[in-house]
PDB file of C-alpha atoms in Angstrom:
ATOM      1  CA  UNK A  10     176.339 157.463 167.498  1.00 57.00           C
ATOM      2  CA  UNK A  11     176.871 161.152 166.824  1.00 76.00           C
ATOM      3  CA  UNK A  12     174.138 162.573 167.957  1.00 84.00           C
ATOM      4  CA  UNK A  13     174.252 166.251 166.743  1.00 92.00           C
ATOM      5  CA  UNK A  14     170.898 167.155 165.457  1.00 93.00           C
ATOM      6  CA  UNK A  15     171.159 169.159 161.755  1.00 94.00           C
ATOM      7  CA  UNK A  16     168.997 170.617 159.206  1.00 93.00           C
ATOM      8  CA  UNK A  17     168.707 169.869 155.458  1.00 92.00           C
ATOM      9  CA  UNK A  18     171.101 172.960 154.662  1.00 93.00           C
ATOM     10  CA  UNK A  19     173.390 172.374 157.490  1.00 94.00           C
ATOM     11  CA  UNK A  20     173.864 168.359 156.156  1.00 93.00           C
ATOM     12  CA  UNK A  21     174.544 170.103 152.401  1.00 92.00           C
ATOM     13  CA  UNK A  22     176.909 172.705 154.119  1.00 92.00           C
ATOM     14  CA  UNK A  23     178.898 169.744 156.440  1.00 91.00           C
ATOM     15  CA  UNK A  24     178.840 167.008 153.988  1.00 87.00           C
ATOM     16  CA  UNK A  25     180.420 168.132 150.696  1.00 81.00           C
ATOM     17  CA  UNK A  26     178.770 166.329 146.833  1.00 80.00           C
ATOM     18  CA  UNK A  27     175.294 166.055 149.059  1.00 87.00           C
ATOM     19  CA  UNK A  28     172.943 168.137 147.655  1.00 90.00           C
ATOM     20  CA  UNK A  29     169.445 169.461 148.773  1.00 92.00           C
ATOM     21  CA  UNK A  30     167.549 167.337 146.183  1.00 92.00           C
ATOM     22  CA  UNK A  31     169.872 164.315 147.381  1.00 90.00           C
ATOM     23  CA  UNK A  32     168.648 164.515 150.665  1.00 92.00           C
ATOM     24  CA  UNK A  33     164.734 165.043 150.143  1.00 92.00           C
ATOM     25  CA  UNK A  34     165.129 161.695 147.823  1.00 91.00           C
ATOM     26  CA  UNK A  35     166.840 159.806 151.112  1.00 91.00           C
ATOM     27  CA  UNK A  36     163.641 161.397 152.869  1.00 92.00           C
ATOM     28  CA  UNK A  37     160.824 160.329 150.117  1.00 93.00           C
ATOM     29  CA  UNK A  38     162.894 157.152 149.786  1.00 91.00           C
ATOM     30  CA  UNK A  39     162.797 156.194 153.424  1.00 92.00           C
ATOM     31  CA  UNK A  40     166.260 155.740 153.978  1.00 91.00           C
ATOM     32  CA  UNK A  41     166.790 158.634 155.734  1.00 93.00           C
ATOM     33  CA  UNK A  42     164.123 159.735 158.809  1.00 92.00           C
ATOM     34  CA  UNK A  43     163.898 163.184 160.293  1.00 92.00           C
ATOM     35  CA  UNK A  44     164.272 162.684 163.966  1.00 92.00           C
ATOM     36  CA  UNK A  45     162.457 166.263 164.690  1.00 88.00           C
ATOM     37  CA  UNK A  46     160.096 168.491 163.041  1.00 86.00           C
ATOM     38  CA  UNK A  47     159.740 172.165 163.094  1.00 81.00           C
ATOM     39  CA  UNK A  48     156.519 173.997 164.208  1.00 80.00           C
ATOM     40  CA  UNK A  49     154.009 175.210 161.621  1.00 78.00           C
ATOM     41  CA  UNK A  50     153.426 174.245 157.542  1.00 79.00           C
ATOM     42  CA  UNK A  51     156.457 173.705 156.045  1.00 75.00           C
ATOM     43  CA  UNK A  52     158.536 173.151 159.118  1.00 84.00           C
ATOM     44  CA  UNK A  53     161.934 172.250 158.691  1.00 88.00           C
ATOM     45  CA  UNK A  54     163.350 168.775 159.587  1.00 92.00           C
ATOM     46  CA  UNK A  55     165.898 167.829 161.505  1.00 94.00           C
ATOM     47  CA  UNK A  56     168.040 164.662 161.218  1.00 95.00           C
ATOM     48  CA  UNK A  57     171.057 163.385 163.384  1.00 94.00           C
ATOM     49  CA  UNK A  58     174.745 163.690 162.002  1.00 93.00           C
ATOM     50  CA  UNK A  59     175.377 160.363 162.753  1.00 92.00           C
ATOM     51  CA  UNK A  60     172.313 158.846 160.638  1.00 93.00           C
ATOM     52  CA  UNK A  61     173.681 160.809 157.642  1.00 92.00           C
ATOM     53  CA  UNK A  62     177.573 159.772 158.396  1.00 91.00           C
ATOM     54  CA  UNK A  63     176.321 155.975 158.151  1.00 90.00           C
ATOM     55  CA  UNK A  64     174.737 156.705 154.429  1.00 90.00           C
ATOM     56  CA  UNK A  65     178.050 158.292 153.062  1.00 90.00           C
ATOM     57  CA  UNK A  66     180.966 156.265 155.110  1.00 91.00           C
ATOM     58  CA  UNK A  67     181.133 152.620 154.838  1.00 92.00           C
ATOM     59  CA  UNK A  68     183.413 149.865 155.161  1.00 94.00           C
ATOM     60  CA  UNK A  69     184.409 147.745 151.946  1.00 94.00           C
ATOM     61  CA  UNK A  70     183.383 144.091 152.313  1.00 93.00           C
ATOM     62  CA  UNK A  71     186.032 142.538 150.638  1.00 94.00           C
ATOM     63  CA  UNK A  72     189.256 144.852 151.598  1.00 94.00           C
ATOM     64  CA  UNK A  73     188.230 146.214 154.977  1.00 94.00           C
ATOM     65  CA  UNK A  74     189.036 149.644 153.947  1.00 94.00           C
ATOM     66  CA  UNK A  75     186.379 152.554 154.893  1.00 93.00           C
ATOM     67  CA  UNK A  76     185.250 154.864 151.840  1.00 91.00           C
ATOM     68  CA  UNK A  77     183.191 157.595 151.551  1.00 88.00           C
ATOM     69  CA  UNK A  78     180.516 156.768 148.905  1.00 87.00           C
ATOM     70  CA  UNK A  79     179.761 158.726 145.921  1.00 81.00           C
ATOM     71  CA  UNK A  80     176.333 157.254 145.297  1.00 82.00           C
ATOM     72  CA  UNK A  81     173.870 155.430 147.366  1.00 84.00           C
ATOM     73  CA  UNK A  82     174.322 152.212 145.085  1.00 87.00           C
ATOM     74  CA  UNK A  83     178.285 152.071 146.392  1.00 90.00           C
ATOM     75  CA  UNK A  84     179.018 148.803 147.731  1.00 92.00           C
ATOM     76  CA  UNK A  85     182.699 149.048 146.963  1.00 94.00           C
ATOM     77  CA  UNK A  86     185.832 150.944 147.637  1.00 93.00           C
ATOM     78  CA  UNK A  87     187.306 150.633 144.008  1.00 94.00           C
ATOM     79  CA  UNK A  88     186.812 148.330 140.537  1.00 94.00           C
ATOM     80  CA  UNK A  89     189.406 145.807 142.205  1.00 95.00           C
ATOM     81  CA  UNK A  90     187.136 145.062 145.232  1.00 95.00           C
ATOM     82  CA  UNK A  91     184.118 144.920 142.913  1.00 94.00           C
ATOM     83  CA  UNK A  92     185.602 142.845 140.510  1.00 94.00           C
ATOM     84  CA  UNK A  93     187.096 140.611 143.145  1.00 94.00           C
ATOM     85  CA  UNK A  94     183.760 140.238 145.003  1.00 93.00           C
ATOM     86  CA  UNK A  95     181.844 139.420 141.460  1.00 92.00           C
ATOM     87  CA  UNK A  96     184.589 136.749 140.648  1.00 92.00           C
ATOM     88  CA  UNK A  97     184.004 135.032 144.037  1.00 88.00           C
ATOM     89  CA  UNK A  98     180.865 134.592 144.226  1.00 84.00           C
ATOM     90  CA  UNK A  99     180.919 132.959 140.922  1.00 76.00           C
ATOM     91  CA  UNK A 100     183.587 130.262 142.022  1.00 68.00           C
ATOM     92  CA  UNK A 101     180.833 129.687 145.355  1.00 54.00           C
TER      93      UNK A 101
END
């Protein structure tokens, strides 16, 4: 796991179509926990790259292939996996 330790604006800077509102929904969501705090009110947070790399890089389930997801709700690479996927589980 990459273990690089970033901050909101360095995850918006390094990991392009995520924006700061994006990733304070992944925070008040829970799907994304900072793994360090800064000091005082307001402190920022801290998260690790690899954490963040696992949200937006996944691996199709029915081709194999890795994508980079444009929304959270992304389970598959293209239309042709998703269709593919819908139309087997209604022959099981």
């Amino acid at each position: 796991m990459d273990n690089v330790i970033l901050s909101i604006e360095q995850i918006c800077a390094e990991f392009s179509g995520v924006s700061y509102g994006a990733v304070r929904r992944w925070i008040d969501a829970g799907i994304l926990a900072p793994v360090q705090r800064g000091t005082g009110r307001g402190g920022r947070l801290y998260f690790r790259r690899g954490d963040v790399a696992k949200l937006l890089h996944v691996v199709c389930p029915v081709c194999g292939n890795g994508f980079q997801r444009a929304t959270l709700k992304q389970e598959f690479c293209s239309t042709r996996c998703r269709q593919k996927a819908h139309r087997l589980k209604g022959k099981a």
